[in-house]
Amino acid sequence: MFKAIRRRFSKSNDAPAKRIEQGNLPVHVAIIMDGNGRWARRRGLPRIAGHHAGMHKVRDVIRACDDIGIQCLTLYAFSTENWKRPESEVEYLMKLPEEFFRTEIDELVSRGVRVNFIGDTSKLPSFTQETVRRTLEKTVHNTGMQVTFALNYGGRSDIVSAAQSISGRVNAGELNWSEVTESVFSNYLSTADTPDPDLMIRTSGEVRLSNFMLWQAAYSEFWFTDVLWPDFGRAQLEEAIADYQRRKRRFGGLK
Ligand code: FPP
């Protein structure tokens, strides 16, 4: 499905930079959006101001990816570990999807973006779940870029859930253990319908995965930048993609 889809039209006047070759684009870009708190602190602002600025960058990066011709974008918006943050910050983060989709849904729909969510959304506050439900409903038939928000997502939990589902089917006699190959296992992950990320970006100078797409990132190309997420934009995205295009991916082989 993702091989054939290409950008059909663009709402933005920003043409992709010349340094990006159209023939060798990553199909799936995943981003660990980090550094909102430090961005705010450097400006003497509360942490939530950093998250709000970060939300605007989500919009800019979706536009840029769509303009460039990226087919899947996954954004790590809230991890299973982020509940450990102060209650007021968690509360604010839970309100951001509502604000974001209220202001952005029309453009997303006009671009043909299909929005998807991974993570245990059943544990989110009811108003956030309602935003998730409405957004899915409004974009389910779109056939353009897929944008996935990882909300209450953890890579380990994704793997454990897959193992539980498989065990359930094996116990019910619907599946034989000997049939559980890597590709069968992948079909039980929350990302079953999405190719593995080709390019994984993390902002803010941290160089770790933080429980994001542990299985799916097995052969991702990583690109790290010191730029804080609220300062990240089209220029950095293009730099990451251009760097990806210079790499040789061998997937453990020799070519
Ligand atoms: C990590 O930075 C960032 C987050 C935990 C939240 C990311 C959320 C957004 C960018 C907005 C999401 C928008 C939508 C529409 C859901 P940090 O707070 O850990 O930064 P720090 O390491 O500098 O403290």
mmCIF file of N, CA and C in Angstrom, residues 114-239:
data_model
loop_
_atom_site.group_PDB
_atom_site.id
_atom_site.type_symbol
_atom_site.label_atom_id
_atom_site.label_comp_id
_atom_site.label_asym_id
_atom_site.label_seq_id
_atom_site.Cartn_x
_atom_site.Cartn_y
_atom_site.Cartn_z
ATOM 1 N N ARG A 114 -4.059 10.551 6.695
ATOM 2 C CA ARG A 114 -4.787 9.588 7.536
ATOM 3 C C ARG A 114 -4.090 9.552 8.887
ATOM 4 N N VAL A 115 -4.825 9.911 9.916
ATOM 5 C CA VAL A 115 -4.227 9.952 11.258
ATOM 6 C C VAL A 115 -4.474 8.613 11.947
ATOM 7 N N ASN A 116 -3.451 8.186 12.654
ATOM 8 C CA ASN A 116 -3.492 6.887 13.320
ATOM 9 C C ASN A 116 -2.923 7.090 14.735
ATOM 10 N N PHE A 117 -3.276 6.225 15.646
ATOM 11 C CA PHE A 117 -2.733 6.313 17.003
ATOM 12 C C PHE A 117 -2.209 4.938 17.412
ATOM 13 N N ILE A 118 -1.075 4.905 18.089
ATOM 14 C CA ILE A 118 -0.610 3.658 18.698
ATOM 15 C C ILE A 118 -0.382 3.935 20.183
ATOM 16 N N GLY A 119 -0.436 2.870 20.985
ATOM 17 C CA GLY A 119 -0.333 3.026 22.435
ATOM 18 C C GLY A 119 -1.694 2.714 23.040
ATOM 19 N N ASP A 120 -1.704 2.607 24.363
ATOM 20 C CA ASP A 120 -2.951 2.244 25.047
ATOM 21 C C ASP A 120 -3.791 3.498 25.285
ATOM 22 N N THR A 121 -4.613 3.825 24.305
ATOM 23 C CA THR A 121 -5.412 5.061 24.415
ATOM 24 C C THR A 121 -6.569 4.877 25.410
ATOM 25 N N SER A 122 -6.854 3.638 25.793
ATOM 26 C CA SER A 122 -7.969 3.424 26.736
ATOM 27 C C SER A 122 -7.655 3.999 28.121
ATOM 28 N N LYS A 123 -6.365 4.270 28.392
ATOM 29 C CA LYS A 123 -5.984 4.818 29.702
ATOM 30 C C LYS A 123 -5.918 6.351 29.685
ATOM 31 N N LEU A 124 -6.206 6.958 28.551
ATOM 32 C CA LEU A 124 -6.152 8.426 28.457
ATOM 33 C C LEU A 124 -7.449 8.998 29.028
ATOM 34 N N PRO A 125 -7.419 10.275 29.458
ATOM 35 C CA PRO A 125 -8.662 10.879 29.939
ATOM 36 C C PRO A 125 -9.744 10.809 28.857
ATOM 37 N N SER A 126 -11.007 10.814 29.289
ATOM 38 C CA SER A 126 -12.089 10.599 28.320
ATOM 39 C C SER A 126 -12.111 11.664 27.225
ATOM 40 N N PHE A 127 -11.759 12.925 27.565
ATOM 41 C CA PHE A 127 -11.795 13.954 26.509
ATOM 42 C C PHE A 127 -10.704 13.710 25.464
ATOM 43 N N THR A 128 -9.577 13.149 25.880
ATOM 44 C CA THR A 128 -8.512 12.835 24.912
ATOM 45 C C THR A 128 -8.948 11.648 24.048
ATOM 46 N N GLN A 129 -9.575 10.669 24.690
ATOM 47 C CA GLN A 129 -10.076 9.517 23.922
ATOM 48 C C GLN A 129 -11.097 9.964 22.883
ATOM 49 N N GLU A 130 -11.901 10.949 23.263
ATOM 50 C CA GLU A 130 -12.924 11.452 22.344
ATOM 51 C C GLU A 130 -12.257 12.119 21.135
ATOM 52 N N THR A 131 -11.179 12.872 21.376
ATOM 53 C CA THR A 131 -10.423 13.488 20.274
ATOM 54 C C THR A 131 -9.844 12.405 19.365
ATOM 55 N N VAL A 132 -9.303 11.369 19.975
ATOM 56 C CA VAL A 132 -8.732 10.253 19.199
ATOM 57 C C VAL A 132 -9.827 9.650 18.317
ATOM 58 N N ARG A 133 -10.962 9.386 18.911
ATOM 59 C CA ARG A 133 -12.064 8.747 18.179
ATOM 60 C C ARG A 133 -12.518 9.614 17.002
ATOM 61 N N ARG A 134 -12.706 10.907 17.267
ATOM 62 C CA ARG A 134 -13.204 11.812 16.218
ATOM 63 C C ARG A 134 -12.185 11.965 15.093
ATOM 64 N N THR A 135 -10.921 12.044 15.483
ATOM 65 C CA THR A 135 -9.869 12.229 14.471
ATOM 66 C C THR A 135 -9.766 11.001 13.572
ATOM 67 N N LEU A 136 -9.845 9.830 14.191
ATOM 68 C CA LEU A 136 -9.792 8.592 13.393
ATOM 69 C C LEU A 136 -10.953 8.572 12.412
ATOM 70 N N GLU A 137 -12.117 8.913 12.943
ATOM 71 C CA GLU A 137 -13.337 8.881 12.117
ATOM 72 C C GLU A 137 -13.225 9.829 10.928
ATOM 73 N N LYS A 138 -12.678 11.041 11.182
ATOM 74 C CA LYS A 138 -12.617 12.045 10.117
ATOM 75 C C LYS A 138 -11.572 11.752 9.052
ATOM 76 N N THR A 139 -10.588 10.938 9.380
ATOM 77 C CA THR A 139 -9.486 10.750 8.425
ATOM 78 C C THR A 139 -9.354 9.309 7.925
ATOM 79 N N VAL A 140 -10.247 8.436 8.400
ATOM 80 C CA VAL A 140 -10.071 6.998 8.119
ATOM 81 C C VAL A 140 -10.061 6.679 6.631
ATOM 82 N N HIS A 141 -10.786 7.448 5.835
ATOM 83 C CA HIS A 141 -10.862 7.125 4.404
ATOM 84 C C HIS A 141 -9.804 7.854 3.580
ATOM 85 N N ASN A 142 -8.991 8.672 4.229
ATOM 86 C CA ASN A 142 -7.955 9.392 3.483
ATOM 87 C C ASN A 142 -6.891 8.419 2.985
ATOM 88 N N THR A 143 -6.291 8.766 1.866
ATOM 89 C CA THR A 143 -5.331 7.825 1.265
ATOM 90 C C THR A 143 -3.947 8.446 1.096
ATOM 91 N N GLY A 144 -3.721 9.597 1.718
ATOM 92 C CA GLY A 144 -2.420 10.252 1.615
ATOM 93 C C GLY A 144 -1.472 9.776 2.699
ATOM 94 N N MET A 145 -0.618 10.684 3.140
ATOM 95 C CA MET A 145 0.374 10.337 4.157
ATOM 96 C C MET A 145 -0.308 9.822 5.434
ATOM 97 N N GLN A 146 0.293 8.817 6.040
ATOM 98 C CA GLN A 146 -0.203 8.340 7.342
ATOM 99 C C GLN A 146 0.608 9.014 8.442
ATOM 100 N N VAL A 147 -0.082 9.684 9.346
ATOM 101 C CA VAL A 147 0.606 10.278 10.501
ATOM 102 C C VAL A 147 0.137 9.550 11.753
ATOM 103 N N THR A 148 1.071 8.921 12.440
ATOM 104 C CA THR A 148 0.740 8.154 13.638
ATOM 105 C C THR A 148 1.234 8.886 14.879
ATOM 106 N N PHE A 149 0.344 9.071 15.831
ATOM 107 C CA PHE A 149 0.719 9.655 17.112
ATOM 108 C C PHE A 149 0.848 8.512 18.120
ATOM 109 N N ALA A 150 2.023 8.396 18.720
ATOM 110 C CA ALA A 150 2.224 7.398 19.770
ATOM 111 C C ALA A 150 1.835 8.057 21.094
ATOM 112 N N LEU A 151 0.726 7.619 21.643
ATOM 113 C CA LEU A 151 0.160 8.228 22.856
ATOM 114 C C LEU A 151 0.004 7.145 23.913
ATOM 115 N N ASN A 152 0.637 7.321 25.043
ATOM 116 C CA ASN A 152 0.710 6.258 26.050
ATOM 117 C C ASN A 152 1.273 4.993 25.395
ATOM 118 N N TYR A 153 2.353 5.214 24.659
ATOM 119 C CA TYR A 153 3.005 4.125 23.926
ATOM 120 C C TYR A 153 4.306 3.710 24.622
ATOM 121 N N GLY A 154 4.550 2.408 24.629
ATOM 122 C CA GLY A 154 5.832 1.882 25.101
ATOM 123 C C GLY A 154 6.195 0.694 24.225
ATOM 124 N N GLY A 155 7.427 0.627 23.789
ATOM 125 C CA GLY A 155 7.853 -0.463 22.917
ATOM 126 C C GLY A 155 7.755 -1.818 23.600
ATOM 127 N N ARG A 156 8.131 -1.867 24.877
ATOM 128 C CA ARG A 156 8.075 -3.140 25.595
ATOM 129 C C ARG A 156 6.633 -3.615 25.738
ATOM 130 N N SER A 157 5.775 -2.657 26.085
ATOM 131 C CA SER A 157 4.370 -3.007 26.255
ATOM 132 C C SER A 157 3.766 -3.476 24.932
ATOM 133 N N ASP A 158 4.196 -2.875 23.830
ATOM 134 C CA ASP A 158 3.739 -3.285 22.496
ATOM 135 C C ASP A 158 4.119 -4.758 22.251
ATOM 136 N N ILE A 159 5.347 -5.111 22.627
ATOM 137 C CA ILE A 159 5.823 -6.481 22.407
ATOM 138 C C ILE A 159 5.086 -7.469 23.328
ATOM 139 N N VAL A 160 4.900 -7.056 24.592
ATOM 140 C CA VAL A 160 4.192 -7.944 25.536
ATOM 141 C C VAL A 160 2.748 -8.167 25.075
ATOM 142 N N SER A 161 2.090 -7.099 24.619
ATOM 143 C CA SER A 161 0.699 -7.248 24.138
ATOM 144 C C SER A 161 0.641 -8.206 22.962
ATOM 145 N N ALA A 162 1.610 -8.081 22.065
ATOM 146 C CA ALA A 162 1.636 -8.980 20.901
ATOM 147 C C ALA A 162 1.798 -10.425 21.378
ATOM 148 N N ALA A 163 2.714 -10.634 22.331
ATOM 149 C CA ALA A 163 2.955 -11.995 22.840
ATOM 150 C C ALA A 163 1.687 -12.539 23.506
ATOM 151 N N GLN A 164 0.976 -11.678 24.243
ATOM 152 C CA GLN A 164 -0.265 -12.131 24.898
ATOM 153 C C GLN A 164 -1.327 -12.520 23.876
ATOM 154 N N SER A 165 -1.452 -11.689 22.828
ATOM 155 C CA SER A 165 -2.462 -12.003 21.794
ATOM 156 C C SER A 165 -2.128 -13.319 21.107
ATOM 157 N N ILE A 166 -0.846 -13.500 20.816
ATOM 158 C CA ILE A 166 -0.436 -14.734 20.152
ATOM 159 C C ILE A 166 -0.713 -15.932 21.072
ATOM 160 N N SER A 167 -0.360 -15.804 22.361
ATOM 161 C CA SER A 167 -0.601 -16.905 23.313
ATOM 162 C C SER A 167 -2.081 -17.250 23.355
ATOM 163 N N GLY A 168 -2.904 -16.215 23.368
ATOM 164 C CA GLY A 168 -4.357 -16.431 23.406
ATOM 165 C C GLY A 168 -4.807 -17.254 22.206
ATOM 166 N N ARG A 169 -4.289 -16.916 21.049
ATOM 167 C CA ARG A 169 -4.710 -17.637 19.838
ATOM 168 C C ARG A 169 -4.142 -19.062 19.819
ATOM 169 N N VAL A 170 -2.930 -19.212 20.358
ATOM 170 C CA VAL A 170 -2.343 -20.558 20.424
ATOM 171 C C VAL A 170 -3.173 -21.419 21.387
ATOM 172 N N ASN A 171 -3.499 -20.857 22.549
ATOM 173 C CA ASN A 171 -4.295 -21.611 23.537
ATOM 174 C C ASN A 171 -5.671 -21.985 23.000
ATOM 175 N N ALA A 172 -6.196 -21.094 22.153
ATOM 176 C CA ALA A 172 -7.531 -21.372 21.582
ATOM 177 C C ALA A 172 -7.444 -22.333 20.396
ATOM 178 N N GLY A 173 -6.248 -22.751 20.073
ATOM 179 C CA GLY A 173 -6.073 -23.693 18.958
ATOM 180 C C GLY A 173 -6.183 -23.029 17.590
ATOM 181 N N GLU A 174 -6.106 -21.699 17.568
ATOM 182 C CA GLU A 174 -6.257 -20.998 16.280
ATOM 183 C C GLU A 174 -4.929 -20.768 15.578
ATOM 184 N N LEU A 175 -3.861 -20.989 16.318
ATOM 185 C CA LEU A 175 -2.528 -20.712 15.770
ATOM 186 C C LEU A 175 -1.557 -21.721 16.365
ATOM 187 N N ASN A 176 -0.615 -22.148 15.557
ATOM 188 C CA ASN A 176 0.387 -23.095 16.039
ATOM 189 C C ASN A 176 1.681 -22.330 16.344
ATOM 190 N N TRP A 177 2.320 -22.631 17.454
ATOM 191 C CA TRP A 177 3.557 -21.915 17.804
ATOM 192 C C TRP A 177 4.578 -21.943 16.666
ATOM 193 N N SER A 178 4.627 -23.078 15.963
ATOM 194 C CA SER A 178 5.639 -23.219 14.901
ATOM 195 C C SER A 178 5.400 -22.228 13.759
ATOM 196 N N GLU A 179 4.203 -21.683 13.707
ATOM 197 C CA GLU A 179 3.897 -20.708 12.635
ATOM 198 C C GLU A 179 4.297 -19.278 13.023
ATOM 199 N N VAL A 180 4.730 -19.091 14.260
ATOM 200 C CA VAL A 180 5.005 -17.720 14.719
ATOM 201 C C VAL A 180 6.412 -17.292 14.275
ATOM 202 N N THR A 181 6.475 -16.773 13.076
ATOM 203 C CA THR A 181 7.734 -16.246 12.535
ATOM 204 C C THR A 181 7.851 -14.769 12.915
ATOM 205 N N GLU A 182 8.967 -14.153 12.559
ATOM 206 C CA GLU A 182 9.115 -12.701 12.822
ATOM 207 C C GLU A 182 8.014 -11.917 12.131
ATOM 208 N N SER A 183 7.701 -12.331 10.910
ATOM 209 C CA SER A 183 6.700 -11.539 10.194
ATOM 210 C C SER A 183 5.311 -11.750 10.785
ATOM 211 N N VAL A 184 5.013 -12.966 11.267
ATOM 212 C CA VAL A 184 3.723 -13.191 11.947
ATOM 213 C C VAL A 184 3.691 -12.360 13.229
ATOM 214 N N PHE A 185 4.783 -12.380 13.983
ATOM 215 C CA PHE A 185 4.841 -11.621 15.241
ATOM 216 C C PHE A 185 4.575 -10.129 14.971
ATOM 217 N N SER A 186 5.195 -9.611 13.908
ATOM 218 C CA SER A 186 5.017 -8.184 13.574
ATOM 219 C C SER A 186 3.555 -7.831 13.364
ATOM 220 N N ASN A 187 2.799 -8.802 12.857
ATOM 221 C CA ASN A 187 1.379 -8.536 12.593
ATOM 222 C C ASN A 187 0.558 -8.373 13.860
ATOM 223 N N TYR A 188 1.127 -8.725 15.001
ATOM 224 C CA TYR A 188 0.412 -8.572 16.271
ATOM 225 C C TYR A 188 0.836 -7.302 17.015
ATOM 226 N N LEU A 189 1.783 -6.578 16.446
ATOM 227 C CA LEU A 189 2.197 -5.308 17.067
ATOM 228 C C LEU A 189 1.222 -4.212 16.654
ATOM 229 N N SER A 190 1.256 -3.104 17.388
ATOM 230 C CA SER A 190 0.325 -2.004 17.086
ATOM 231 C C SER A 190 0.630 -1.376 15.729
ATOM 232 N N THR A 191 1.802 -1.661 15.191
ATOM 233 C CA THR A 191 2.228 -1.075 13.924
ATOM 234 C C THR A 191 2.034 -2.047 12.762
ATOM 235 N N ALA A 192 1.169 -3.042 12.958
ATOM 236 C CA ALA A 192 1.043 -4.137 11.981
ATOM 237 C C ALA A 192 0.904 -3.666 10.533
ATOM 238 N N ASP A 193 0.178 -2.572 10.315
ATOM 239 C CA ASP A 193 -0.090 -2.149 8.932
ATOM 240 C C ASP A 193 0.930 -1.140 8.410
ATOM 241 N N THR A 194 1.969 -0.900 9.153
ATOM 242 C CA THR A 194 2.910 0.161 8.797
ATOM 243 C C THR A 194 4.311 -0.426 8.615
ATOM 244 N N PRO A 195 5.030 -0.031 7.571
ATOM 245 C CA PRO A 195 6.400 -0.544 7.439
ATOM 246 C C PRO A 195 7.287 -0.047 8.584
ATOM 247 N N ASP A 196 8.349 -0.756 8.880
ATOM 248 C CA ASP A 196 9.269 -0.315 9.938
ATOM 249 C C ASP A 196 9.859 1.049 9.583
ATOM 250 N N PRO A 197 10.181 1.853 10.587
ATOM 251 C CA PRO A 197 10.757 3.169 10.266
ATOM 252 C C PRO A 197 12.113 3.037 9.574
ATOM 253 N N ASP A 198 12.282 3.763 8.483
ATOM 254 C CA ASP A 198 13.577 3.788 7.799
ATOM 255 C C ASP A 198 14.503 4.766 8.494
ATOM 256 N N LEU A 199 13.928 5.855 8.939
ATOM 257 C CA LEU A 199 14.727 6.925 9.550
ATOM 258 C C LEU A 199 14.117 7.302 10.891
ATOM 259 N N MET A 200 14.943 7.222 11.921
ATOM 260 C CA MET A 200 14.507 7.561 13.288
ATOM 261 C C MET A 200 15.270 8.811 13.722
ATOM 262 N N ILE A 201 14.542 9.852 14.032
ATOM 263 C CA ILE A 201 15.160 11.127 14.424
ATOM 264 C C ILE A 201 14.912 11.361 15.907
ATOM 265 N N ARG A 202 15.931 11.833 16.623
ATOM 266 C CA ARG A 202 15.702 12.286 18.004
ATOM 267 C C ARG A 202 16.330 13.654 18.174
ATOM 268 N N THR A 203 15.572 14.545 18.736
ATOM 269 C CA THR A 203 16.065 15.908 18.955
ATOM 270 C C THR A 203 16.632 16.049 20.370
ATOM 271 N N SER A 204 17.264 17.178 20.607
ATOM 272 C CA SER A 204 17.688 17.657 21.938
ATOM 273 C C SER A 204 18.987 17.074 22.472
ATOM 274 N N GLY A 205 19.726 16.342 21.653
ATOM 275 C CA GLY A 205 21.040 15.871 22.088
ATOM 276 C C GLY A 205 21.030 14.561 22.844
ATOM 277 N N GLU A 206 19.853 14.040 23.176
ATOM 278 C CA GLU A 206 19.806 12.741 23.860
ATOM 279 C C GLU A 206 19.970 11.650 22.805
ATOM 280 N N VAL A 207 20.722 10.595 23.169
ATOM 281 C CA VAL A 207 21.040 9.569 22.174
ATOM 282 C C VAL A 207 20.545 8.214 22.692
ATOM 283 N N ARG A 208 19.246 8.077 22.764
ATOM 284 C CA ARG A 208 18.673 6.799 23.212
ATOM 285 C C ARG A 208 17.269 6.635 22.633
ATOM 286 N N LEU A 209 16.754 5.395 22.750
ATOM 287 C CA LEU A 209 15.450 5.085 22.158
ATOM 288 C C LEU A 209 14.279 5.341 23.102
ATOM 289 N N SER A 210 14.546 5.334 24.398
ATOM 290 C CA SER A 210 13.499 5.596 25.392
ATOM 291 C C SER A 210 12.225 4.785 25.143
ATOM 292 N N ASN A 211 12.398 3.490 24.899
ATOM 293 C CA ASN A 211 11.246 2.583 24.804
ATOM 294 C C ASN A 211 10.349 2.874 23.592
ATOM 295 N N PHE A 212 10.936 3.428 22.538
ATOM 296 C CA PHE A 212 10.142 3.750 21.345
ATOM 297 C C PHE A 212 10.412 2.726 20.241
ATOM 298 N N MET A 213 9.413 2.074 19.764
ATOM 299 C CA MET A 213 9.468 1.165 18.607
ATOM 300 C C MET A 213 10.679 0.213 18.664
ATOM 301 N N LEU A 214 10.821 -0.476 19.796
ATOM 302 C CA LEU A 214 12.006 -1.303 20.019
ATOM 303 C C LEU A 214 12.156 -2.392 18.959
ATOM 304 N N TRP A 215 11.066 -3.031 18.633
ATOM 305 C CA TRP A 215 11.097 -4.092 17.614
ATOM 306 C C TRP A 215 11.272 -3.487 16.219
ATOM 307 N N GLN A 216 10.484 -2.447 15.971
ATOM 308 C CA GLN A 216 10.389 -1.878 14.623
ATOM 309 C C GLN A 216 11.663 -1.161 14.198
ATOM 310 N N ALA A 217 12.463 -0.702 15.174
ATOM 311 C CA ALA A 217 13.652 0.093 14.842
ATOM 312 C C ALA A 217 14.892 -0.773 14.611
ATOM 313 N N ALA A 218 14.702 -2.086 14.486
ATOM 314 C CA ALA A 218 15.852 -3.001 14.380
ATOM 315 C C ALA A 218 16.845 -2.572 13.304
ATOM 316 N N TYR A 219 16.329 -2.092 12.163
ATOM 317 C CA TYR A 219 17.220 -1.672 11.077
ATOM 318 C C TYR A 219 16.992 -0.223 10.659
ATOM 319 N N SER A 220 16.463 0.571 11.573
ATOM 320 C CA SER A 220 16.283 1.997 11.259
ATOM 321 C C SER A 220 17.635 2.687 11.203
ATOM 322 N N GLU A 221 17.708 3.719 10.385
ATOM 323 C CA GLU A 221 18.876 4.611 10.397
ATOM 324 C C GLU A 221 18.581 5.707 11.410
ATOM 325 N N PHE A 222 19.539 5.987 12.291
ATOM 326 C CA PHE A 222 19.310 6.978 13.352
ATOM 327 C C PHE A 222 19.939 8.311 12.988
ATOM 328 N N TRP A 223 19.270 9.375 13.339
ATOM 329 C CA TRP A 223 19.804 10.715 13.123
ATOM 330 C C TRP A 223 19.501 11.542 14.369
ATOM 331 N N PHE A 224 20.568 12.004 15.004
ATOM 332 C CA PHE A 224 20.419 12.762 16.248
ATOM 333 C C PHE A 224 20.841 14.211 16.024
ATOM 334 N N THR A 225 20.146 15.097 16.685
ATOM 335 C CA THR A 225 20.520 16.513 16.594
ATOM 336 C C THR A 225 20.415 17.156 17.970
ATOM 337 N N ASP A 226 21.276 18.160 18.199
ATOM 338 C CA ASP A 226 21.195 18.907 19.464
ATOM 339 C C ASP A 226 20.025 19.888 19.475
ATOM 340 N N VAL A 227 19.456 20.135 18.315
ATOM 341 C CA VAL A 227 18.344 21.097 18.220
ATOM 342 C C VAL A 227 17.174 20.613 19.084
ATOM 343 N N LEU A 228 16.608 21.515 19.870
ATOM 344 C CA LEU A 228 15.470 21.163 20.725
ATOM 345 C C LEU A 228 14.212 21.100 19.862
ATOM 346 N N TRP A 229 13.258 20.241 20.236
ATOM 347 C CA TRP A 229 12.093 20.029 19.365
ATOM 348 C C TRP A 229 11.385 21.340 18.951
ATOM 349 N N PRO A 230 11.170 22.300 19.849
ATOM 350 C CA PRO A 230 10.468 23.509 19.400
ATOM 351 C C PRO A 230 11.276 24.350 18.404
ATOM 352 N N ASP A 231 12.558 24.033 18.228
ATOM 353 C CA ASP A 231 13.375 24.738 17.225
ATOM 354 C C ASP A 231 13.552 23.899 15.960
ATOM 355 N N PHE A 232 13.000 22.701 15.972
ATOM 356 C CA PHE A 232 13.171 21.795 14.830
ATOM 357 C C PHE A 232 12.183 22.198 13.730
ATOM 358 N N GLY A 233 12.621 22.099 12.490
ATOM 359 C CA GLY A 233 11.715 22.471 11.388
ATOM 360 C C GLY A 233 12.136 21.827 10.098
ATOM 361 N N ARG A 234 11.629 22.395 9.020
ATOM 362 C CA ARG A 234 11.856 21.856 7.674
ATOM 363 C C ARG A 234 13.351 21.703 7.354
ATOM 364 N N ALA A 235 14.148 22.690 7.753
ATOM 365 C CA ALA A 235 15.582 22.649 7.420
ATOM 366 C C ALA A 235 16.247 21.435 8.051
ATOM 367 N N GLN A 236 15.948 21.186 9.342
ATOM 368 C CA GLN A 236 16.566 20.042 10.031
ATOM 369 C C GLN A 236 16.030 18.725 9.470
ATOM 370 N N LEU A 237 14.748 18.719 9.141
ATOM 371 C CA LEU A 237 14.166 17.501 8.564
ATOM 372 C C LEU A 237 14.861 17.168 7.244
ATOM 373 N N GLU A 238 15.061 18.183 6.426
ATOM 374 C CA GLU A 238 15.720 17.959 5.136
ATOM 375 C C GLU A 238 17.169 17.509 5.331
ATOM 376 N N GLU A 239 17.810 18.071 6.350
ATOM 377 C CA GLU A 239 19.194 17.672 6.639
ATOM 378 C C GLU A 239 19.232 16.181 7.015
#
